[in-house]
């Protein structure tokens, strides 16, 4: 799916967040310690190499909703923006914390004059956030922020499964 929203190219595709060669920044669904983990954090840390955890360590721990930036080391990108999503059922208010991840990631991207950024589906793996609700929150926040972006021109959602891709596409369709 490709759409234009407020002059920004928005795309949803099925894929691996660690293989987004044409994007300047990728977002990590991080843990508070900014260490290697499972899922997205595993894929990104494995591909980036041990320097990624070393670069994050001085900024850790981060809080739910926060986003911090590091270099991307051996990843095919320039930056990794690490977001700590809410653990569903524990960190509240969960929708606001999830939306804050997307808002703060885009803020970090603007600060670094990043033009293209790829997001995974934050919080919907190990952290247990239901994908439909997460997709709706993510899409609403990105749409709201898209009005204010100056540097970011392209936003991609990278979904691991075909089912999750459909859910994000549906969330964009429901927005208009
Ligand atoms: N590319 C794109 N999406 C992926 C990939 C990949 N390579 N691998 C998994 N997903 P998760 P969270 C999907 O668990 O819920 C970690 O261990 C996955 O199917 O990565 O925010 C950290 O260390 C799911 O839909 O992130 C933290 O402790 C989505 O990405 C914790 O898990 C997010 O799943 C963060 O949990």
PDB file of C-alpha atoms and ligand atoms in Angstrom:
ATOM      1  CA  UNK A   1       0.000   0.000   0.000  1.00  0.00           C
ATOM      2  CA  UNK A   2       1.265   3.477  -0.989  1.00  0.00           C
ATOM      3  CA  UNK A   3      -0.587   6.692  -0.121  1.00  0.00           C
ATOM      4  CA  UNK A   4       0.234  10.384   0.191  1.00  0.00           C
ATOM      5  CA  UNK A   5      -0.859  12.053   3.427  1.00  0.00           C
ATOM      6  CA  UNK A   6      -0.185  15.755   4.015  1.00  0.00           C
ATOM      7  CA  UNK A   7       2.555  15.565   1.377  1.00  0.00           C
ATOM      8  CA  UNK A   8       4.281  12.588   3.002  1.00  0.00           C
ATOM      9  CA  UNK A   9       4.649   9.243   1.194  1.00  0.00           C
ATOM     10  CA  UNK A  10       3.270   6.524   3.469  1.00  0.00           C
ATOM     11  CA  UNK A  11       3.778   2.865   2.723  1.00  0.00           C
ATOM     12  CA  UNK A  12       2.913  -0.438   4.408  1.00  0.00           C
ATOM     13  CA  UNK A  13       4.682  -3.617   3.404  1.00  0.00           C
ATOM     14  CA  UNK A  14       5.450  -7.096   4.648  1.00  0.00           C
ATOM     15  CA  UNK A  15       9.130  -7.580   5.447  1.00  0.00           C
ATOM     16  CA  UNK A  16      12.050  -7.589   7.839  1.00  0.00           C
ATOM     17  CA  UNK A  17      12.885  -4.335   9.606  1.00  0.00           C
ATOM     18  CA  UNK A  18      16.588  -5.239   9.458  1.00  0.00           C
ATOM     19  CA  UNK A  19      16.540  -5.249   5.634  1.00  0.00           C
ATOM     20  CA  UNK A  20      15.224  -1.788   4.778  1.00  0.00           C
ATOM     21  CA  UNK A  21      18.146  -0.693   2.600  1.00  0.00           C
ATOM     22  CA  UNK A  22      16.569   2.435   1.170  1.00  0.00           C
ATOM     23  CA  UNK A  23      15.501   4.026   4.490  1.00  0.00           C
ATOM     24  CA  UNK A  24      17.683   6.485   6.374  1.00  0.00           C
ATOM     25  CA  UNK A  25      16.369   5.448   9.794  1.00  0.00           C
ATOM     26  CA  UNK A  26      14.790   2.320  11.225  1.00  0.00           C
ATOM     27  CA  UNK A  27      12.877   2.177  14.479  1.00  0.00           C
ATOM     28  CA  UNK A  28      13.653  -0.467  17.086  1.00  0.00           C
ATOM     29  CA  UNK A  29      10.952  -1.988  19.321  1.00  0.00           C
ATOM     30  CA  UNK A  30      13.482  -1.804  22.117  1.00  0.00           C
ATOM     31  CA  UNK A  31      13.765  -2.932  25.709  1.00  0.00           C
ATOM     32  CA  UNK A  32      14.410  -0.325  28.425  1.00  0.00           C
ATOM     33  CA  UNK A  33      18.101  -1.278  28.600  1.00  0.00           C
ATOM     34  CA  UNK A  34      18.587  -0.838  24.814  1.00  0.00           C
ATOM     35  CA  UNK A  35      20.142  -4.299  24.690  1.00  0.00           C
ATOM     36  CA  UNK A  36      19.818  -7.225  22.310  1.00  0.00           C
ATOM     37  CA  UNK A  37      16.385  -8.847  22.647  1.00  0.00           C
ATOM     38  CA  UNK A  38      13.975 -11.032  20.685  1.00  0.00           C
ATOM     39  CA  UNK A  39      11.812 -10.013  17.701  1.00  0.00           C
ATOM     40  CA  UNK A  40      12.688  -6.640  16.198  1.00  0.00           C
ATOM     41  CA  UNK A  41      15.409  -5.903  18.780  1.00  0.00           C
ATOM     42  CA  UNK A  42      17.021  -9.256  18.031  1.00  0.00           C
ATOM     43  CA  UNK A  43      16.975  -8.740  14.272  1.00  0.00           C
ATOM     44  CA  UNK A  44      18.363  -5.200  14.475  1.00  0.00           C
ATOM     45  CA  UNK A  45      21.082  -5.932  17.042  1.00  0.00           C
ATOM     46  CA  UNK A  46      22.221  -9.050  15.185  1.00  0.00           C
ATOM     47  CA  UNK A  47      22.496  -7.167  11.917  1.00  0.00           C
ATOM     48  CA  UNK A  48      24.020  -4.013  13.423  1.00  0.00           C
ATOM     49  CA  UNK A  49      26.628  -5.784  15.566  1.00  0.00           C
ATOM     50  CA  UNK A  50      27.609  -5.334  19.221  1.00  0.00           C
ATOM     51  CA  UNK A  51      28.325  -1.601  18.769  1.00  0.00           C
ATOM     52  CA  UNK A  52      24.575  -0.968  18.734  1.00  0.00           C
ATOM     53  CA  UNK A  53      24.161  -2.045  22.379  1.00  0.00           C
ATOM     54  CA  UNK A  54      27.352  -0.186  23.334  1.00  0.00           C
ATOM     55  CA  UNK A  55      26.013   2.999  21.750  1.00  0.00           C
ATOM     56  CA  UNK A  56      22.694   2.680  23.569  1.00  0.00           C
ATOM     57  CA  UNK A  57      24.076   1.853  27.007  1.00  0.00           C
ATOM     58  CA  UNK A  58      24.837   5.434  28.146  1.00  0.00           C
ATOM     59  CA  UNK A  59      21.201   6.471  27.419  1.00  0.00           C
ATOM     60  CA  UNK A  60      19.585   3.485  29.182  1.00  0.00           C
ATOM     61  CA  UNK A  61      17.229   2.879  30.833  1.00  0.00           C
ATOM     62  CA  UNK A  62      14.534   4.623  28.823  1.00  0.00           C
ATOM     63  CA  UNK A  63      10.859   4.957  29.809  1.00  0.00           C
ATOM     64  CA  UNK A  64       7.757   3.724  27.924  1.00  0.00           C
ATOM     65  CA  UNK A  65       6.943   6.208  25.148  1.00  0.00           C
ATOM     66  CA  UNK A  66      10.510   7.540  24.906  1.00  0.00           C
ATOM     67  CA  UNK A  67      12.689   7.435  21.785  1.00  0.00           C
ATOM     68  CA  UNK A  68      16.470   7.794  21.516  1.00  0.00           C
ATOM     69  CA  UNK A  69      18.779   7.765  18.510  1.00  0.00           C
ATOM     70  CA  UNK A  70      22.009   5.898  17.761  1.00  0.00           C
ATOM     71  CA  UNK A  71      24.084   5.196  14.699  1.00  0.00           C
ATOM     72  CA  UNK A  72      23.133   2.051  12.773  1.00  0.00           C
ATOM     73  CA  UNK A  73      26.597   0.435  12.478  1.00  0.00           C
ATOM     74  CA  UNK A  74      26.396  -2.615  10.136  1.00  0.00           C
ATOM     75  CA  UNK A  75      22.733  -2.066   9.266  1.00  0.00           C
ATOM     76  CA  UNK A  76      22.087  -0.603   5.802  1.00  0.00           C
ATOM     77  CA  UNK A  77      20.720   2.589   7.433  1.00  0.00           C
ATOM     78  CA  UNK A  78      22.249   5.703   8.998  1.00  0.00           C
ATOM     79  CA  UNK A  79      20.282   5.746  12.253  1.00  0.00           C
ATOM     80  CA  UNK A  80      18.357   3.510  14.625  1.00  0.00           C
ATOM     81  CA  UNK A  81      15.658   5.232  16.662  1.00  0.00           C
ATOM     82  CA  UNK A  82      14.963   3.089  19.718  1.00  0.00           C
ATOM     83  CA  UNK A  83      11.436   3.246  21.159  1.00  0.00           C
ATOM     84  CA  UNK A  84      10.212   1.543  24.308  1.00  0.00           C
ATOM     85  CA  UNK A  85       6.586   0.586  23.759  1.00  0.00           C
ATOM     86  CA  UNK A  86       4.152  -0.025  26.621  1.00  0.00           C
ATOM     87  CA  UNK A  87       3.732  -3.545  27.977  1.00  0.00           C
ATOM     88  CA  UNK A  88       0.042  -4.204  27.356  1.00  0.00           C
ATOM     89  CA  UNK A  89      -1.892  -4.406  30.628  1.00  0.00           C
ATOM     90  CA  UNK A  90       0.972  -2.976  32.711  1.00  0.00           C
ATOM     91  CA  UNK A  91       2.108   0.425  31.374  1.00  0.00           C
ATOM     92  CA  UNK A  92      -0.815   2.873  31.301  1.00  0.00           C
ATOM     93  CA  UNK A  93      -2.377   4.740  29.623  1.00  0.00           C
ATOM     94  CA  UNK A  94      -1.291   2.275  26.965  1.00  0.00           C
ATOM     95  CA  UNK A  95      -2.678   4.054  23.908  1.00  0.00           C
ATOM     96  CA  UNK A  96      -1.073   7.359  24.872  1.00  0.00           C
ATOM     97  CA  UNK A  97       2.268   5.655  25.588  1.00  0.00           C
ATOM     98  CA  UNK A  98       2.172   3.836  22.255  1.00  0.00           C
ATOM     99  CA  UNK A  99       1.287   7.037  20.402  1.00  0.00           C
ATOM    100  CA  UNK A 100       4.139   8.798  22.221  1.00  0.00           C
ATOM    101  CA  UNK A 101       6.581   6.267  20.711  1.00  0.00           C
ATOM    102  CA  UNK A 102       5.581   7.253  17.180  1.00  0.00           C
ATOM    103  CA  UNK A 103       5.458  10.984  18.035  1.00  0.00           C
ATOM    104  CA  UNK A 104       8.869  10.944  19.724  1.00  0.00           C
ATOM    105  CA  UNK A 105      10.461   8.808  16.995  1.00  0.00           C
ATOM    106  CA  UNK A 106       9.341  11.357  14.399  1.00  0.00           C
ATOM    107  CA  UNK A 107      10.635  14.160  16.648  1.00  0.00           C
ATOM    108  CA  UNK A 108      14.064  12.491  16.799  1.00  0.00           C
ATOM    109  CA  UNK A 109      13.960  12.024  13.011  1.00  0.00           C
ATOM    110  CA  UNK A 110      13.260  15.721  12.475  1.00  0.00           C
ATOM    111  CA  UNK A 111      16.096  16.680  14.861  1.00  0.00           C
ATOM    112  CA  UNK A 112      18.534  14.620  12.760  1.00  0.00           C
ATOM    113  CA  UNK A 113      17.059  15.908   9.479  1.00  0.00           C
ATOM    114  CA  UNK A 114      16.137  12.360   8.488  1.00  0.00           C
ATOM    115  CA  UNK A 115      14.094  12.053   5.296  1.00  0.00           C
ATOM    116  CA  UNK A 116      12.891   8.450   5.464  1.00  0.00           C
ATOM    117  CA  UNK A 117      11.959   6.257   8.423  1.00  0.00           C
ATOM    118  CA  UNK A 118      10.683   2.692   8.765  1.00  0.00           C
ATOM    119  CA  UNK A 119       8.624   1.567  11.756  1.00  0.00           C
ATOM    120  CA  UNK A 120       7.872  -1.951  12.984  1.00  0.00           C
ATOM    121  CA  UNK A 121       4.631  -2.700  14.815  1.00  0.00           C
ATOM    122  CA  UNK A 122       5.821  -1.525  18.251  1.00  0.00           C
ATOM    123  CA  UNK A 123       4.528  -3.410  21.346  1.00  0.00           C
ATOM    124  CA  UNK A 124       2.593  -6.081  19.411  1.00  0.00           C
ATOM    125  CA  UNK A 125       5.028  -8.971  19.959  1.00  0.00           C
ATOM    126  CA  UNK A 126       6.528  -9.724  23.356  1.00  0.00           C
ATOM    127  CA  UNK A 127       4.677  -6.747  24.869  1.00  0.00           C
ATOM    128  CA  UNK A 128       1.261  -8.187  23.924  1.00  0.00           C
ATOM    129  CA  UNK A 129      -0.576  -5.139  22.516  1.00  0.00           C
ATOM    130  CA  UNK A 130      -3.450  -6.338  20.250  1.00  0.00           C
ATOM    131  CA  UNK A 131      -2.455  -5.547  16.676  1.00  0.00           C
ATOM    132  CA  UNK A 132      -5.731  -3.897  15.508  1.00  0.00           C
ATOM    133  CA  UNK A 133      -5.689  -1.444  18.419  1.00  0.00           C
ATOM    134  CA  UNK A 134      -1.967  -0.804  18.014  1.00  0.00           C
ATOM    135  CA  UNK A 135      -2.349  -0.222  14.272  1.00  0.00           C
ATOM    136  CA  UNK A 136      -5.152   2.261  14.839  1.00  0.00           C
ATOM    137  CA  UNK A 137      -3.121   4.200  17.444  1.00  0.00           C
ATOM    138  CA  UNK A 138       0.039   4.183  15.292  1.00  0.00           C
ATOM    139  CA  UNK A 139      -1.735   5.333  12.161  1.00  0.00           C
ATOM    140  CA  UNK A 140      -3.640   8.120  13.958  1.00  0.00           C
ATOM    141  CA  UNK A 141      -0.488   9.497  15.547  1.00  0.00           C
ATOM    142  CA  UNK A 142       1.585   9.334  12.364  1.00  0.00           C
ATOM    143  CA  UNK A 143      -1.219  11.016  10.438  1.00  0.00           C
ATOM    144  CA  UNK A 144      -1.452  13.826  13.019  1.00  0.00           C
ATOM    145  CA  UNK A 145       2.305  14.328  13.041  1.00  0.00           C
ATOM    146  CA  UNK A 146       2.536  14.250   9.242  1.00  0.00           C
ATOM    147  CA  UNK A 147       1.137  17.801   9.145  1.00  0.00           C
ATOM    148  CA  UNK A 148       4.156  19.136  11.050  1.00  0.00           C
ATOM    149  CA  UNK A 149       7.003  17.262   9.363  1.00  0.00           C
ATOM    150  CA  UNK A 150       9.614  19.307   7.508  1.00  0.00           C
ATOM    151  CA  UNK A 151      12.464  16.880   6.937  1.00  0.00           C
ATOM    152  CA  UNK A 152      10.728  13.474   6.905  1.00  0.00           C
ATOM    153  CA  UNK A 153       9.303  12.775   3.436  1.00  0.00           C
ATOM    154  CA  UNK A 154       8.711   9.016   3.554  1.00  0.00           C
ATOM    155  CA  UNK A 155       7.300   6.782   6.287  1.00  0.00           C
ATOM    156  CA  UNK A 156       7.151   3.010   5.992  1.00  0.00           C
ATOM    157  CA  UNK A 157       5.443   0.458   8.234  1.00  0.00           C
ATOM    158  CA  UNK A 158       7.199  -2.906   7.999  1.00  0.00           C
ATOM    159  CA  UNK A 159       4.944  -5.755   9.131  1.00  0.00           C
ATOM    160  CA  UNK A 160       6.231  -9.226   9.728  1.00  0.00           C
ATOM    161  CA  UNK A 161       3.123 -11.135   8.631  1.00  0.00           C
ATOM    162  CA  UNK A 162       0.540 -10.779   5.882  1.00  0.00           C
ATOM    163  CA  UNK A 163      -2.187 -10.589   8.560  1.00  0.00           C
ATOM    164  CA  UNK A 164      -0.507  -7.683  10.315  1.00  0.00           C
ATOM    165  CA  UNK A 165       0.044  -5.936   6.983  1.00  0.00           C
ATOM    166  CA  UNK A 166      -3.725  -6.188   6.310  1.00  0.00           C
ATOM    167  CA  UNK A 167      -4.485  -4.749   9.749  1.00  0.00           C
ATOM    168  CA  UNK A 168      -2.249  -1.702   9.153  1.00  0.00           C
ATOM    169  CA  UNK A 169      -3.684  -1.181   5.669  1.00  0.00           C
ATOM    170  CA  UNK A 170      -7.184  -1.344   7.121  1.00  0.00           C
ATOM    171  CA  UNK A 171      -6.239   1.187   9.800  1.00  0.00           C
ATOM    172  CA  UNK A 172      -5.096   3.643   7.074  1.00  0.00           C
ATOM    173  CA  UNK A 173      -8.303   3.049   5.109  1.00  0.00           C
ATOM    174  CA  UNK A 174     -10.424   3.752   8.192  1.00  0.00           C
ATOM    175  CA  UNK A 175      -8.649   7.026   8.750  1.00  0.00           C
ATOM    176  CA  UNK A 176     -10.017   8.654   5.602  1.00  0.00           C
TER     177      UNK A 176
HETATM  178  N1  LIG B   1      10.938  -7.273  11.202  1.00  0.00           N
HETATM  179  C1  LIG B   1       9.714  -6.705  11.345  1.00  0.00           C
HETATM  180  N2  LIG B   1       8.847  -7.048  12.319  1.00  0.00           N
HETATM  181  C2  LIG B   1       9.225  -8.011  13.184  1.00  0.00           C
HETATM  182  C3  LIG B   1      10.487  -8.642  13.119  1.00  0.00           C
HETATM  183  C4  LIG B   1      11.366  -8.248  12.057  1.00  0.00           C
HETATM  184  N3  LIG B   1      12.575  -8.784  11.910  1.00  0.00           N
HETATM  185  N4  LIG B   1      10.568  -9.555  14.129  1.00  0.00           N
HETATM  186  C5  LIG B   1       9.401  -9.491  14.803  1.00  0.00           C
HETATM  187  N5  LIG B   1       8.584  -8.559  14.235  1.00  0.00           N
HETATM  188  P1  LIG B   1       8.609  -7.374  19.312  1.00  0.00           P
HETATM  189  P2  LIG B   1       7.544  -5.512  21.337  1.00  0.00           P
HETATM  190  C6  LIG B   1       7.236  -8.142  14.647  1.00  0.00           C
HETATM  191  O1  LIG B   1       8.442  -8.503  20.255  1.00  0.00           O
HETATM  192  O2  LIG B   1       6.230  -6.189  21.403  1.00  0.00           O
HETATM  193  C7  LIG B   1      12.053  -7.673  22.541  1.00  0.00           C
HETATM  194  O3  LIG B   1      12.584  -8.873  22.948  1.00  0.00           O
HETATM  195  C8  LIG B   1       6.506  -9.023  15.620  1.00  0.00           C
HETATM  196  O4  LIG B   1       5.832 -10.065  14.924  1.00  0.00           O
HETATM  197  O5  LIG B   1       9.870  -7.274  18.539  1.00  0.00           O
HETATM  198  O6  LIG B   1       7.600  -4.013  21.330  1.00  0.00           O
HETATM  199  C9  LIG B   1      12.693  -6.453  23.191  1.00  0.00           C
HETATM  200  O7  LIG B   1      13.936  -6.794  23.751  1.00  0.00           O
HETATM  201  C10 LIG B   1       5.541  -8.053  16.271  1.00  0.00           C
HETATM  202  O8  LIG B   1       4.399  -7.884  15.441  1.00  0.00           O
HETATM  203  O9  LIG B   1       8.449  -5.942  20.084  1.00  0.00           O
HETATM  204  C11 LIG B   1      11.695  -6.023  24.244  1.00  0.00           C
HETATM  205  O10 LIG B   1      11.949  -6.616  25.488  1.00  0.00           O
HETATM  206  C12 LIG B   1       6.302  -6.726  16.265  1.00  0.00           C
HETATM  207  O11 LIG B   1       7.371  -6.911  15.328  1.00  0.00           O
HETATM  208  C13 LIG B   1      10.376  -6.534  23.730  1.00  0.00           C
HETATM  209  O12 LIG B   1      10.682  -7.637  22.891  1.00  0.00           O
HETATM  210  C14 LIG B   1       6.875  -6.308  17.597  1.00  0.00           C
HETATM  211  O13 LIG B   1       7.359  -7.433  18.310  1.00  0.00           O
HETATM  212  C15 LIG B   1       9.634  -5.515  22.895  1.00  0.00           C
HETATM  213  O14 LIG B   1       8.368  -6.045  22.571  1.00  0.00           O
END
